[in-house]
Amino acid sequence: MFILFFGGVFLSSCNEEARGFALPAGDIEEGKKIYKTLDCNTCHSIAGIEWKGGTDSLKVHLGGVVTRKKTYRELVTSIINPSHKIAQGYKRQGTTHEGLSKMVNYNEIMTVQELIDLVSFLQSEYEIVSPATDYYPYY
Ligand code: HEC
């Protein structure tokens, strides 16, 4: 009984933070416009939108074929808290000496609606997409 209880607490705590997090459906076309307006393409390349190239010549590819779903939880995190998890392959080039992401912080200028639309656009650019928008307990 004791072990079951604490085992349960441990397992549930793994996903505790993400539970109950659900975005409304966004507008892909709007998201694409916002991607350009916010100049994401200074550092990112994505199919159909030209990479502008910034001072650091960072070129982090977004979209394309992925082996695992990009959930909107991951994408939202990548945008509003980029240093939380650094994209695979960009630990050296994409981070500062302190190991923080070189990505611009948009949190003061981006509206929540823009974030929702942007995430919908990005999701549509990955070949394996559409996470369940309802509650899905097993990850
Ligand atoms: C100044 C450069 C820069 C700009 C501008 C920028 N990013 Fe990034 N972004 C990065 C770097 C570097 C990484 C890789 C390191 C990391 O994971 O944070 C990254 C990572 C990401 C990732 C995670 C990719 C993955 O495969 O895990 C997403 C999603 C992303 N950016 C979206 C955006 C969006 C959307 C915008 C525009 C609103 C934007 N970025 C603007 C530099 C930038």
PDB file of N, CA, C and O in Angstrom, residues 13-54:
ATOM      1  N   SER A  13       3.988  12.728 -10.855  1.00  0.00           N
ATOM      2  CA  SER A  13       4.703  13.999 -10.802  1.00  0.00           C
ATOM      3  C   SER A  13       5.483  14.269 -12.084  1.00  0.00           C
ATOM      4  O   SER A  13       5.783  15.397 -12.405  1.00  0.00           O
ATOM      5  N   CYS A  14       5.802  13.215 -12.831  1.00  0.00           N
ATOM      6  CA  CYS A  14       6.550  13.392 -14.077  1.00  0.00           C
ATOM      7  C   CYS A  14       5.812  14.300 -15.043  1.00  0.00           C
ATOM      8  O   CYS A  14       6.400  15.103 -15.732  1.00  0.00           O
ATOM      9  N   ASN A  15       4.508  14.147 -15.094  1.00  0.00           N
ATOM     10  CA  ASN A  15       3.740  14.883 -16.087  1.00  0.00           C
ATOM     11  C   ASN A  15       2.877  15.964 -15.453  1.00  0.00           C
ATOM     12  O   ASN A  15       2.055  16.579 -16.120  1.00  0.00           O
ATOM     13  N   GLU A  16       3.109  16.197 -14.189  1.00  0.00           N
ATOM     14  CA  GLU A  16       2.260  17.112 -13.430  1.00  0.00           C
ATOM     15  C   GLU A  16       2.158  18.496 -14.073  1.00  0.00           C
ATOM     16  O   GLU A  16       1.081  19.050 -14.201  1.00  0.00           O
ATOM     17  N   GLU A  17       3.282  19.035 -14.519  1.00  0.00           N
ATOM     18  CA  GLU A  17       3.313  20.396 -15.038  1.00  0.00           C
ATOM     19  C   GLU A  17       2.527  20.555 -16.338  1.00  0.00           C
ATOM     20  O   GLU A  17       1.990  21.612 -16.611  1.00  0.00           O
ATOM     21  N   ALA A  18       2.521  19.516 -17.156  1.00  0.00           N
ATOM     22  CA  ALA A  18       1.868  19.633 -18.455  1.00  0.00           C
ATOM     23  C   ALA A  18       0.374  19.333 -18.376  1.00  0.00           C
ATOM     24  O   ALA A  18      -0.388  19.686 -19.258  1.00  0.00           O
ATOM     25  N   ARG A  19      -0.053  18.719 -17.318  1.00  0.00           N
ATOM     26  CA  ARG A  19      -1.453  18.318 -17.216  1.00  0.00           C
ATOM     27  C   ARG A  19      -2.381  19.524 -17.291  1.00  0.00           C
ATOM     28  O   ARG A  19      -2.125  20.556 -16.688  1.00  0.00           O
ATOM     29  N   GLY A  20      -3.452  19.376 -18.067  1.00  0.00           N
ATOM     30  CA  GLY A  20      -4.431  20.448 -18.146  1.00  0.00           C
ATOM     31  C   GLY A  20      -4.046  21.563 -19.096  1.00  0.00           C
ATOM     32  O   GLY A  20      -4.767  22.534 -19.247  1.00  0.00           O
ATOM     33  N   PHE A  21      -2.936  21.411 -19.774  1.00  0.00           N
ATOM     34  CA  PHE A  21      -2.485  22.453 -20.704  1.00  0.00           C
ATOM     35  C   PHE A  21      -3.034  22.148 -22.092  1.00  0.00           C
ATOM     36  O   PHE A  21      -2.672  21.148 -22.696  1.00  0.00           O
ATOM     37  N   ALA A  22      -3.915  22.969 -22.566  1.00  0.00           N
ATOM     38  CA  ALA A  22      -4.491  22.739 -23.887  1.00  0.00           C
ATOM     39  C   ALA A  22      -4.695  24.059 -24.607  1.00  0.00           C
ATOM     40  O   ALA A  22      -5.319  24.970 -24.063  1.00  0.00           O
ATOM     41  N   LEU A  23      -4.161  24.172 -25.796  1.00  0.00           N
ATOM     42  CA  LEU A  23      -4.324  25.399 -26.578  1.00  0.00           C
ATOM     43  C   LEU A  23      -5.545  25.281 -27.465  1.00  0.00           C
ATOM     44  O   LEU A  23      -5.845  24.199 -27.963  1.00  0.00           O
ATOM     45  N   PRO A  24      -6.225  26.390 -27.714  1.00  0.00           N
ATOM     46  CA  PRO A  24      -7.287  26.352 -28.727  1.00  0.00           C
ATOM     47  C   PRO A  24      -6.652  26.225 -30.111  1.00  0.00           C
ATOM     48  O   PRO A  24      -5.454  26.470 -30.256  1.00  0.00           O
ATOM     49  N   ALA A  25      -7.456  25.857 -31.105  1.00  0.00           N
ATOM     50  CA  ALA A  25      -6.912  25.734 -32.456  1.00  0.00           C
ATOM     51  C   ALA A  25      -6.458  27.101 -32.950  1.00  0.00           C
ATOM     52  O   ALA A  25      -7.118  28.112 -32.701  1.00  0.00           O
ATOM     53  N   GLY A  26      -5.324  27.151 -33.631  1.00  0.00           N
ATOM     54  CA  GLY A  26      -4.825  28.417 -34.150  1.00  0.00           C
ATOM     55  C   GLY A  26      -5.035  28.529 -35.648  1.00  0.00           C
ATOM     56  O   GLY A  26      -5.541  27.605 -36.286  1.00  0.00           O
ATOM     57  N   ASP A  27      -4.645  29.661 -36.197  1.00  0.00           N
ATOM     58  CA  ASP A  27      -4.790  29.933 -37.622  1.00  0.00           C
ATOM     59  C   ASP A  27      -3.416  29.814 -38.293  1.00  0.00           C
ATOM     60  O   ASP A  27      -2.526  30.635 -38.051  1.00  0.00           O
ATOM     61  N   ILE A  28      -3.267  28.792 -39.113  1.00  0.00           N
ATOM     62  CA  ILE A  28      -1.967  28.498 -39.726  1.00  0.00           C
ATOM     63  C   ILE A  28      -1.476  29.650 -40.604  1.00  0.00           C
ATOM     64  O   ILE A  28      -0.314  30.049 -40.544  1.00  0.00           O
ATOM     65  N   GLU A  29      -2.393  30.221 -41.398  1.00  0.00           N
ATOM     66  CA  GLU A  29      -1.988  31.317 -42.297  1.00  0.00           C
ATOM     67  C   GLU A  29      -1.530  32.548 -41.512  1.00  0.00           C
ATOM     68  O   GLU A  29      -0.555  33.197 -41.866  1.00  0.00           O
ATOM     69  N   GLU A  30      -2.263  32.838 -40.450  1.00  0.00           N
ATOM     70  CA  GLU A  30      -1.866  33.953 -39.577  1.00  0.00           C
ATOM     71  C   GLU A  30      -0.491  33.678 -38.987  1.00  0.00           C
ATOM     72  O   GLU A  30       0.363  34.561 -38.923  1.00  0.00           O
ATOM     73  N   GLY A  31      -0.293  32.429 -38.550  1.00  0.00           N
ATOM     74  CA  GLY A  31       0.972  32.038 -37.933  1.00  0.00           C
ATOM     75  C   GLY A  31       2.139  32.238 -38.877  1.00  0.00           C
ATOM     76  O   GLY A  31       3.218  32.684 -38.482  1.00  0.00           O
ATOM     77  N   LYS A  32       1.893  31.935 -40.138  1.00  0.00           N
ATOM     78  CA  LYS A  32       2.941  32.098 -41.147  1.00  0.00           C
ATOM     79  C   LYS A  32       3.314  33.569 -41.302  1.00  0.00           C
ATOM     80  O   LYS A  32       4.486  33.926 -41.412  1.00  0.00           O
ATOM     81  N   LYS A  33       2.282  34.429 -41.270  1.00  0.00           N
ATOM     82  CA  LYS A  33       2.527  35.877 -41.377  1.00  0.00           C
ATOM     83  C   LYS A  33       3.324  36.360 -40.175  1.00  0.00           C
ATOM     84  O   LYS A  33       4.255  37.151 -40.309  1.00  0.00           O
ATOM     85  N   ILE A  34       2.937  35.881 -38.996  1.00  0.00           N
ATOM     86  CA  ILE A  34       3.601  36.307 -37.755  1.00  0.00           C
ATOM     87  C   ILE A  34       5.060  35.860 -37.762  1.00  0.00           C
ATOM     88  O   ILE A  34       5.948  36.592 -37.325  1.00  0.00           O
ATOM     89  N   TYR A  35       5.293  34.668 -38.265  1.00  0.00           N
ATOM     90  CA  TYR A  35       6.664  34.141 -38.378  1.00  0.00           C
ATOM     91  C   TYR A  35       7.536  35.135 -39.148  1.00  0.00           C
ATOM     92  O   TYR A  35       8.664  35.414 -38.770  1.00  0.00           O
ATOM     93  N   LYS A  36       6.964  35.693 -40.217  1.00  0.00           N
ATOM     94  CA  LYS A  36       7.718  36.661 -41.028  1.00  0.00           C
ATOM     95  C   LYS A  36       7.813  38.009 -40.321  1.00  0.00           C
ATOM     96  O   LYS A  36       8.869  38.638 -40.303  1.00  0.00           O
ATOM     97  N   THR A  37       6.689  38.461 -39.752  1.00  0.00           N
ATOM     98  CA  THR A  37       6.694  39.762 -39.070  1.00  0.00           C
ATOM     99  C   THR A  37       7.692  39.795 -37.921  1.00  0.00           C
ATOM    100  O   THR A  37       8.348  40.802 -37.698  1.00  0.00           O
ATOM    101  N   LEU A  38       7.774  38.698 -37.177  1.00  0.00           N
ATOM    102  CA  LEU A  38       8.674  38.669 -36.023  1.00  0.00           C
ATOM    103  C   LEU A  38      10.102  38.280 -36.409  1.00  0.00           C
ATOM    104  O   LEU A  38      10.955  38.095 -35.545  1.00  0.00           O
ATOM    105  N   ASP A  39      10.314  38.147 -37.697  1.00  0.00           N
ATOM    106  CA  ASP A  39      11.662  37.869 -38.206  1.00  0.00           C
ATOM    107  C   ASP A  39      12.288  36.580 -37.681  1.00  0.00           C
ATOM    108  O   ASP A  39      13.491  36.517 -37.441  1.00  0.00           O
ATOM    109  N   CYS A  40      11.487  35.577 -37.512  1.00  0.00           N
ATOM    110  CA  CYS A  40      12.017  34.267 -37.095  1.00  0.00           C
ATOM    111  C   CYS A  40      13.017  33.768 -38.129  1.00  0.00           C
ATOM    112  O   CYS A  40      13.940  33.022 -37.795  1.00  0.00           O
ATOM    113  N   ASN A  41      12.818  34.219 -39.368  1.00  0.00           N
ATOM    114  CA  ASN A  41      13.705  33.734 -40.439  1.00  0.00           C
ATOM    115  C   ASN A  41      15.096  34.377 -40.444  1.00  0.00           C
ATOM    116  O   ASN A  41      15.882  34.115 -41.330  1.00  0.00           O
ATOM    117  N   THR A  42      15.409  35.222 -39.448  1.00  0.00           N
ATOM    118  CA  THR A  42      16.804  35.662 -39.335  1.00  0.00           C
ATOM    119  C   THR A  42      17.658  34.473 -38.883  1.00  0.00           C
ATOM    120  O   THR A  42      18.825  34.400 -39.220  1.00  0.00           O
ATOM    121  N   CYS A  43      17.077  33.606 -38.096  1.00  0.00           N
ATOM    122  CA  CYS A  43      17.848  32.483 -37.557  1.00  0.00           C
ATOM    123  C   CYS A  43      17.312  31.125 -37.977  1.00  0.00           C
ATOM    124  O   CYS A  43      17.929  30.104 -37.707  1.00  0.00           O
ATOM    125  N   HIS A  44      16.129  31.121 -38.575  1.00  0.00           N
ATOM    126  CA  HIS A  44      15.523  29.837 -38.918  1.00  0.00           C
ATOM    127  C   HIS A  44      15.243  29.701 -40.407  1.00  0.00           C
ATOM    128  O   HIS A  44      14.864  30.666 -41.061  1.00  0.00           O
ATOM    129  N   SER A  45      15.410  28.482 -40.865  1.00  0.00           N
ATOM    130  CA  SER A  45      14.976  28.168 -42.216  1.00  0.00           C
ATOM    131  C   SER A  45      13.789  27.230 -42.092  1.00  0.00           C
ATOM    132  O   SER A  45      13.703  26.420 -41.163  1.00  0.00           O
ATOM    133  N   ILE A  46      12.858  27.405 -42.990  1.00  0.00           N
ATOM    134  CA  ILE A  46      11.661  26.564 -43.016  1.00  0.00           C
ATOM    135  C   ILE A  46      11.202  26.518 -44.467  1.00  0.00           C
ATOM    136  O   ILE A  46      11.424  27.481 -45.206  1.00  0.00           O
ATOM    137  N   ALA A  47      10.583  25.435 -44.870  1.00  0.00           N
ATOM    138  CA  ALA A  47      10.194  25.297 -46.279  1.00  0.00           C
ATOM    139  C   ALA A  47       9.346  26.482 -46.734  1.00  0.00           C
ATOM    140  O   ALA A  47       8.408  26.875 -46.049  1.00  0.00           O
ATOM    141  N   GLY A  48       9.717  27.090 -47.843  1.00  0.00           N
ATOM    142  CA  GLY A  48       8.884  28.132 -48.443  1.00  0.00           C
ATOM    143  C   GLY A  48       9.121  29.544 -47.927  1.00  0.00           C
ATOM    144  O   GLY A  48       8.580  30.490 -48.470  1.00  0.00           O
ATOM    145  N   ILE A  49       9.891  29.728 -46.888  1.00  0.00           N
ATOM    146  CA  ILE A  49      10.193  31.076 -46.389  1.00  0.00           C
ATOM    147  C   ILE A  49      11.709  31.250 -46.363  1.00  0.00           C
ATOM    148  O   ILE A  49      12.416  30.487 -45.710  1.00  0.00           O
ATOM    149  N   GLU A  50      12.143  32.254 -47.089  1.00  0.00           N
ATOM    150  CA  GLU A  50      13.584  32.451 -47.256  1.00  0.00           C
ATOM    151  C   GLU A  50      14.289  32.782 -45.950  1.00  0.00           C
ATOM    152  O   GLU A  50      13.790  33.576 -45.148  1.00  0.00           O
ATOM    153  N   TRP A  51      15.437  32.182 -45.749  1.00  0.00           N
ATOM    154  CA  TRP A  51      16.253  32.462 -44.564  1.00  0.00           C
ATOM    155  C   TRP A  51      16.989  33.762 -44.792  1.00  0.00           C
ATOM    156  O   TRP A  51      17.650  33.940 -45.807  1.00  0.00           O
ATOM    157  N   LYS A  52      16.868  34.709 -43.848  1.00  0.00           N
ATOM    158  CA  LYS A  52      17.482  36.024 -44.030  1.00  0.00           C
ATOM    159  C   LYS A  52      18.935  36.059 -43.575  1.00  0.00           C
ATOM    160  O   LYS A  52      19.745  36.789 -44.125  1.00  0.00           O
ATOM    161  N   GLY A  53      19.211  35.324 -42.531  1.00  0.00           N
ATOM    162  CA  GLY A  53      20.580  35.303 -42.018  1.00  0.00           C
ATOM    163  C   GLY A  53      20.872  36.505 -41.145  1.00  0.00           C
ATOM    164  O   GLY A  53      20.798  37.637 -41.600  1.00  0.00           O
ATOM    165  N   GLY A  54      21.166  36.286 -39.897  1.00  0.00           N
ATOM    166  CA  GLY A  54      21.475  37.375 -38.979  1.00  0.00           C
ATOM    167  C   GLY A  54      22.973  37.519 -38.795  1.00  0.00           C
ATOM    168  O   GLY A  54      23.750  36.932 -39.540  1.00  0.00           O
TER     169      GLY A  54
END
